[in-house]
mmCIF file of C-alpha atoms in Angstrom:
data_model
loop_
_atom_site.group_PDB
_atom_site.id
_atom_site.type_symbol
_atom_site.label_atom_id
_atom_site.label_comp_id
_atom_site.label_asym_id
_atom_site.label_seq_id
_atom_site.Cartn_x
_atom_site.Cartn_y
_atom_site.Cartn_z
ATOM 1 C CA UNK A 1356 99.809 227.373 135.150
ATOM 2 C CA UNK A 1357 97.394 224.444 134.589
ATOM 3 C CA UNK A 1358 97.755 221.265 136.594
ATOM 4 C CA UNK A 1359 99.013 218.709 134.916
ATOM 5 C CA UNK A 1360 97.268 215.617 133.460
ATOM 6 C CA UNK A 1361 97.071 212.239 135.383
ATOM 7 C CA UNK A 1362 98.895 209.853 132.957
ATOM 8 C CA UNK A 1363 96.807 207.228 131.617
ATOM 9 C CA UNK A 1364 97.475 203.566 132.514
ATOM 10 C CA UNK A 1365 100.260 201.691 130.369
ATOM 11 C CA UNK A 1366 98.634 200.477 127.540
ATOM 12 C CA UNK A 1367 97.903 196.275 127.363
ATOM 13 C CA UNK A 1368 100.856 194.070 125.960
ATOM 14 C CA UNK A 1369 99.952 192.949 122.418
ATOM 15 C CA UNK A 1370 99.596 189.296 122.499
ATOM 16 C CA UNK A 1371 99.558 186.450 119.869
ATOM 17 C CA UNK A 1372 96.318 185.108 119.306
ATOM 18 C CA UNK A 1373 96.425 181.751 118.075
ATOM 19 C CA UNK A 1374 94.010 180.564 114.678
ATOM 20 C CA UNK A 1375 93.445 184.478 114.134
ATOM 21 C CA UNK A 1376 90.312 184.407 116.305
ATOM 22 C CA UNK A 1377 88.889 187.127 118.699
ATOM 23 C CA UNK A 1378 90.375 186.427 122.407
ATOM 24 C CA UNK A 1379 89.369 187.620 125.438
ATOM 25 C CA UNK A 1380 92.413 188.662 127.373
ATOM 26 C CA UNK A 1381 92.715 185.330 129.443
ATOM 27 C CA UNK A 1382 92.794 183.417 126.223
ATOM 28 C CA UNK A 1383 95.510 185.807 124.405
ATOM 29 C CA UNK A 1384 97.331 185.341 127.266
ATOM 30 C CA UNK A 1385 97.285 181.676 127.076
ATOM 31 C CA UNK A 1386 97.471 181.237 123.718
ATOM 32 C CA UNK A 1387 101.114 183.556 124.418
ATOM 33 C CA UNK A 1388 101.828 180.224 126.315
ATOM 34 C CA UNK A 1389 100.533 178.130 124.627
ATOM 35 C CA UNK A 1390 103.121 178.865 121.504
ATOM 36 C CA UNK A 1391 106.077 179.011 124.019
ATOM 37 C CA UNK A 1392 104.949 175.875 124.841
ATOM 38 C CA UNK A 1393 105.379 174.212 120.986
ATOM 39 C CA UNK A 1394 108.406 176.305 120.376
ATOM 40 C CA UNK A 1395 109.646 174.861 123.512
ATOM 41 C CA UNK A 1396 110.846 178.036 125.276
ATOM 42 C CA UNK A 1397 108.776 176.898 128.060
ATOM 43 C CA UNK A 1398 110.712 173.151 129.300
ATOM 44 C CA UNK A 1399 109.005 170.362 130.251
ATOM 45 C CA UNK A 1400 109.462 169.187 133.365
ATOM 46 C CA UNK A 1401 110.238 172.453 134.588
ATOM 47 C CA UNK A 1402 108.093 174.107 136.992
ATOM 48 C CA UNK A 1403 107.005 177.937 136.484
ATOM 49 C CA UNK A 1404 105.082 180.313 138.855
ATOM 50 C CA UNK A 1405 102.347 182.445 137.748
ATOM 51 C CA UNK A 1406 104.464 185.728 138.872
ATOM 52 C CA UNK A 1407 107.493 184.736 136.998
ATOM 53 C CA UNK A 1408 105.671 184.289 133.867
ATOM 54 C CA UNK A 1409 103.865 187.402 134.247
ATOM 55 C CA UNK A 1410 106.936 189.061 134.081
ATOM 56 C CA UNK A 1411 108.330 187.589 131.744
ATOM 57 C CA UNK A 1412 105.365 188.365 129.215
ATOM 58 C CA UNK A 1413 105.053 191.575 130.739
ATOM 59 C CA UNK A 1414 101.605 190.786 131.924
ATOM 60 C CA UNK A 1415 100.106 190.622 135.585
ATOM 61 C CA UNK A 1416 99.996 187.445 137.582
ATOM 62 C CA UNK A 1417 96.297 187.283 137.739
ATOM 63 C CA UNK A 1418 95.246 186.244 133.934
ATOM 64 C CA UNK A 1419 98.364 184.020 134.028
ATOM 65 C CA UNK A 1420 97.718 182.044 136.716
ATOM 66 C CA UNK A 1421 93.903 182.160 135.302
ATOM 67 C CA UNK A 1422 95.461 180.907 131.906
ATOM 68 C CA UNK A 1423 98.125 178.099 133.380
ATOM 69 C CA UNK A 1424 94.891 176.440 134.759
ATOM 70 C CA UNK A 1425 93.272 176.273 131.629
ATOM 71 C CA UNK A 1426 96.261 174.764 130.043
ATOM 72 C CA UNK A 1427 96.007 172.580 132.886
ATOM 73 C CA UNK A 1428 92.477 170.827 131.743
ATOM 74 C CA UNK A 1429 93.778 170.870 128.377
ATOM 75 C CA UNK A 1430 96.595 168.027 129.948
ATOM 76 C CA UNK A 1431 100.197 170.765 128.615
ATOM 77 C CA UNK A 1432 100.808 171.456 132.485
ATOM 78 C CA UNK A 1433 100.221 170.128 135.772
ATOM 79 C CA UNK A 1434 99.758 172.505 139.191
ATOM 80 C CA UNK A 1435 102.306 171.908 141.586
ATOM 81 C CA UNK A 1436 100.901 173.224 144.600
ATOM 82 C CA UNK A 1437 102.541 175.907 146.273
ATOM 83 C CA UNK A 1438 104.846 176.485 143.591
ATOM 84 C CA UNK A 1439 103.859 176.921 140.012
ATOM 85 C CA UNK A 1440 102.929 174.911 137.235
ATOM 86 C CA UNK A 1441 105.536 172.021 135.457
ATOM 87 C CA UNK A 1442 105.250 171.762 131.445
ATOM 88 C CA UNK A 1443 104.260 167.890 130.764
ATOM 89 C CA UNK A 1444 106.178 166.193 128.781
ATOM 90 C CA UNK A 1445 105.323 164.809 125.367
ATOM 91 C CA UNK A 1446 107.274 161.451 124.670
ATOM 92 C CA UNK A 1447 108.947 160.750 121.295
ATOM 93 C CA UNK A 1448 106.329 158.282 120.343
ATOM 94 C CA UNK A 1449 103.584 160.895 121.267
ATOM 95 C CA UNK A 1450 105.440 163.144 118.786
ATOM 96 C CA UNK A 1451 105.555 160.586 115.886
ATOM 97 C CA UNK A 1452 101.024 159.422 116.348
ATOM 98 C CA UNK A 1453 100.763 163.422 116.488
ATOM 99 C CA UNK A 1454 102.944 164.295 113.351
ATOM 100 C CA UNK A 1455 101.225 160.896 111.109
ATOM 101 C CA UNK A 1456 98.041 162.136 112.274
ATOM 102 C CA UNK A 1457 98.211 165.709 110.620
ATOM 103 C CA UNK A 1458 99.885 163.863 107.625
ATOM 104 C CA UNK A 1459 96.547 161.663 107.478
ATOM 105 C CA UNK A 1460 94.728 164.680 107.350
ATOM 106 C CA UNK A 1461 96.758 168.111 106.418
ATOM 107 C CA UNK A 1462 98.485 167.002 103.319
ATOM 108 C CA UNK A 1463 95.075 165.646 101.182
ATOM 109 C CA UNK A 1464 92.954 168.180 102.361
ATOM 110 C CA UNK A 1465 95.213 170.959 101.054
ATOM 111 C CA UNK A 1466 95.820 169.380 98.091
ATOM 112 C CA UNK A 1467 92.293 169.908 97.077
ATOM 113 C CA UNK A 1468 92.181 172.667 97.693
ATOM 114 C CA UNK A 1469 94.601 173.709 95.181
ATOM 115 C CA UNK A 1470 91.190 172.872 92.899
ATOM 116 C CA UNK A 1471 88.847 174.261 95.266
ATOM 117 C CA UNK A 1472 90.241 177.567 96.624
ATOM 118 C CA UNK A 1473 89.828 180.941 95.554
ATOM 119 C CA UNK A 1474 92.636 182.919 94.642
ATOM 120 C CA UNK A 1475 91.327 185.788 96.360
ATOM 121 C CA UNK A 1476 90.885 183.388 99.789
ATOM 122 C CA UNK A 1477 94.341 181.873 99.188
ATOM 123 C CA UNK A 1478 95.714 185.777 98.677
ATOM 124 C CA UNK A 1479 94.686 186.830 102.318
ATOM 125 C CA UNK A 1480 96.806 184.007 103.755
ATOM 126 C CA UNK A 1481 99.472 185.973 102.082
ATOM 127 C CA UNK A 1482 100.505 188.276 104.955
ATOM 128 C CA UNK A 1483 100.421 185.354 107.470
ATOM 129 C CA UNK A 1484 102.777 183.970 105.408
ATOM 130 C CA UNK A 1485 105.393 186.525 105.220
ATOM 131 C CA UNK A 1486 104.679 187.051 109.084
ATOM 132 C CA UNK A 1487 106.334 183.776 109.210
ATOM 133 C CA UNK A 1488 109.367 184.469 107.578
ATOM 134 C CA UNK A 1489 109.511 187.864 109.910
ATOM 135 C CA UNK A 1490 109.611 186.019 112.983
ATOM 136 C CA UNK A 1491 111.835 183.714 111.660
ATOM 137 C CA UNK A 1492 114.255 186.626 110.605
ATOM 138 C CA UNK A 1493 113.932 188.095 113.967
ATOM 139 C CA UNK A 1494 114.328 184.576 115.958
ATOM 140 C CA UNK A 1495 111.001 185.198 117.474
ATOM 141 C CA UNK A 1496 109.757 181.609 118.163
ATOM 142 C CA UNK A 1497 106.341 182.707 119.773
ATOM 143 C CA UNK A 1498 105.153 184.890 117.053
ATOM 144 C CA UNK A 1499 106.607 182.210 114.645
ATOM 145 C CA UNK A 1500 104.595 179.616 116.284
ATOM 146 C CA UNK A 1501 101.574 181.916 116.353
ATOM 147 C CA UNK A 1502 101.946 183.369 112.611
ATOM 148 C CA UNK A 1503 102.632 179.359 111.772
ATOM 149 C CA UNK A 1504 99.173 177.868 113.221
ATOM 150 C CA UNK A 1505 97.147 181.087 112.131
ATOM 151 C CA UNK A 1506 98.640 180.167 108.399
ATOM 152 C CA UNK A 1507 97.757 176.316 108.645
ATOM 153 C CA UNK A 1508 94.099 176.837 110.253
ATOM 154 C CA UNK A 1509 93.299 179.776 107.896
ATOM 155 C CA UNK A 1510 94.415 177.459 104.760
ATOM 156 C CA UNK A 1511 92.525 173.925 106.295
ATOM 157 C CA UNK A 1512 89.592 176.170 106.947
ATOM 158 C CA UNK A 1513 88.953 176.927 103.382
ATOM 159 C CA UNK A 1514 88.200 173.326 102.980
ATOM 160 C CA UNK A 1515 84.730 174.197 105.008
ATOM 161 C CA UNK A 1516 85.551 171.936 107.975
ATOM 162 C CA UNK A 1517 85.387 172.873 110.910
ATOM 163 C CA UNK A 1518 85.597 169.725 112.853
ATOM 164 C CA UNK A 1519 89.239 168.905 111.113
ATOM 165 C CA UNK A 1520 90.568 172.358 112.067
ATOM 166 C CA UNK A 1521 89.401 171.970 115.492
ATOM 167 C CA UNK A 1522 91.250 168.115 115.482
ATOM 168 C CA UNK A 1523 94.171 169.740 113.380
ATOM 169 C CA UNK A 1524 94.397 172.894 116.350
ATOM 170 C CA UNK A 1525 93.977 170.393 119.149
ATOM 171 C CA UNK A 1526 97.208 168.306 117.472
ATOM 172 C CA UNK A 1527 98.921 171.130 116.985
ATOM 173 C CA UNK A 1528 98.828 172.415 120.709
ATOM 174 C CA UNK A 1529 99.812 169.296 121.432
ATOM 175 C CA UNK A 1530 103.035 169.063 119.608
ATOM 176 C CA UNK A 1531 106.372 170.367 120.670
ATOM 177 C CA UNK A 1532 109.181 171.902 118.302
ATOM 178 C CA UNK A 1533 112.231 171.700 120.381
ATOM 179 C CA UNK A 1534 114.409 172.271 117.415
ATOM 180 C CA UNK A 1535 113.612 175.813 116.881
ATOM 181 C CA UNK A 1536 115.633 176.999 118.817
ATOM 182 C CA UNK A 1537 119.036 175.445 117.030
ATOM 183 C CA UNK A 1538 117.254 175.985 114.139
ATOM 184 C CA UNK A 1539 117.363 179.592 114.711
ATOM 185 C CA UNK A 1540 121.450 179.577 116.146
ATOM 186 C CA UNK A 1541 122.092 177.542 113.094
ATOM 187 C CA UNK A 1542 120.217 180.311 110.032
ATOM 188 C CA UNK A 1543 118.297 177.208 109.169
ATOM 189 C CA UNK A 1544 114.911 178.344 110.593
ATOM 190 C CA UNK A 1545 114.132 181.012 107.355
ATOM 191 C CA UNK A 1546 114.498 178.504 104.917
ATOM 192 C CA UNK A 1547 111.697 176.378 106.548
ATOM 193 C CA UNK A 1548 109.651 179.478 106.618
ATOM 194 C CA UNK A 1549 109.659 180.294 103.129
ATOM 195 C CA UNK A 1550 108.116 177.272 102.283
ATOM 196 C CA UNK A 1551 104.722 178.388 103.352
ATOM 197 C CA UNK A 1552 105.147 181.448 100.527
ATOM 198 C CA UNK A 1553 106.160 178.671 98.425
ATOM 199 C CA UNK A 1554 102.480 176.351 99.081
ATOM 200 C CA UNK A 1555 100.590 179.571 98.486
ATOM 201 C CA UNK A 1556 102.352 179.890 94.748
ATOM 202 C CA UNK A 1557 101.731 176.306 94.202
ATOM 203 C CA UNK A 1558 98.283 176.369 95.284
ATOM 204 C CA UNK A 1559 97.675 179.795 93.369
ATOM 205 C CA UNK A 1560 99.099 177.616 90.559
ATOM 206 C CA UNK A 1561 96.406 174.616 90.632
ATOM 207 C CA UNK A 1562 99.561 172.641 90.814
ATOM 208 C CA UNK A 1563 98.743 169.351 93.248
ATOM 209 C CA UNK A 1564 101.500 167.413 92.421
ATOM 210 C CA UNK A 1565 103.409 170.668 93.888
ATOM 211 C CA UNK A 1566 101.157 171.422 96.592
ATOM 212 C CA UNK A 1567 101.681 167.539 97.884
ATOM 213 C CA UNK A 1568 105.790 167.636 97.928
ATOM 214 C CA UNK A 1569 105.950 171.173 99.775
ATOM 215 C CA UNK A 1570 103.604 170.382 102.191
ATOM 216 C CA UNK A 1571 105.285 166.901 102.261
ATOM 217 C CA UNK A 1572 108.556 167.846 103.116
ATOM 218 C CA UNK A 1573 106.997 170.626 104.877
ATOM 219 C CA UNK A 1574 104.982 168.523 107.719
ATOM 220 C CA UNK A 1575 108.557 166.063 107.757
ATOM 221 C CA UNK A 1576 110.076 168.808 109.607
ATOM 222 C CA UNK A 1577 107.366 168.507 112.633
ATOM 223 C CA UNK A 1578 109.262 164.903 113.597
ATOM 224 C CA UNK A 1579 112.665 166.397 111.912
ATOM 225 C CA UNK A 1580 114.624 169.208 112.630
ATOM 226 C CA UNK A 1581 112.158 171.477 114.444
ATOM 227 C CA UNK A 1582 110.774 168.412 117.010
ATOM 228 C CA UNK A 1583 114.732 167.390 117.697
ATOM 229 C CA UNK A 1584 115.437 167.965 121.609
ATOM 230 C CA UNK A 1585 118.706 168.280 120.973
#
């Protein structure tokens, strides 16, 4: 009777990757934090160790601890020695420069595009899309935020600037959607979902005018319902 095989290894967790780029491991990992840092899963004020969150994204502590410290230059946490990392917190006035900000910029530049983009380019965003209202179906707030920021940067990037998707990403990390959460007790959360299916038929339409009140009321949410803390 032959010996049996060694098993192989457990396979890697499959992580989000945030703006549908190609992550190292360290970065997939963060960017895993990163989203359960805007959808608020991860508190500020609170202080997390590197083990803990391993385990509770079913990674090891290594790349987590590796990935907290990046998060740490970018200003979302700050080390607490001995002990962890605490989530910063992002004031209500913060909240409102960030949200007008991505108004300033988000809301004309996809607009144009609904004269500039081709359907074909607009099309692939498609699947993004609906991976949004999955997540929000399932009340999975990491791959919502994840699916969410991929749909945004892939649609800004079509506008050939890469400078306001990097400014647009950078805002976006930045933010915080406390709300999601009740969003998600209340049913709410698939409604607001849908509306990014909605943008891509209005901007597959050439219809600005439509384009400007979804992503309107869209963007209103950021400081509405999803940024309430309570």
């Amino acid at each position: 009777m032959p010996a049996p095989r060694p098993s192989s290894p457990p396979a890697a967790p499959s992580l989000p990757t945030l703006g549908g780029k190609k992550s190292s491991y360290r970065e997939k990992v963060a960017d895993a934090l990163r989203a359960a840092l805007i959808a608020g899963e991860l508190r500020p004020g609170e202080v997390y160790s590197a083990p803990a969150l391993a385990a509770r994204f079913g990674v090891s502590a290594t790349p987590v601890r590796e990935a907290m410290l990046d998060l740490a230059k970018e200003g979302l946490v700050a080390t607490v020695p001995n002990k962890g990392f605490r989530v910063t917190d992002v004031s209500e006035k913060q909240l409102d420069e960030y949200g007008h900000l991505r108004s300033l910029i988000e809301i004309p530049t996809t607009v144009r595009l609904a004269g500039t983009a081709d359907r074909v380019s607009l099309e692939a965003l498609r699947p993004a899309a609906r991976e949004i209202v999955a997540a929000a179906a399932a009340g999975d707030l990491i791959a919502y935020v994840e699916a969410d920021t991929r749909f945004h940067l892939g649609l800004l990037a079509l506008a050939g600037n890469a400078h306001l998707v990097e400014v647009v990403g950078d805002l976006r990390k930045r933010s915080r959607l406390y709300g999601l959460t009740a969003l998600v007790a209340a049913g709410r959360l698939l409604a607001s979902a849908q509306e990014h299916l909605e943008l891509l038929d209005a901007l597959l339409e050439r219809d600005e005018e439509a384009v400007r009140k979804v992503m309107t009321r869209h963007l209103g949410h950021v400081r509405g319902m999803w940024a309430a803390k309570d």
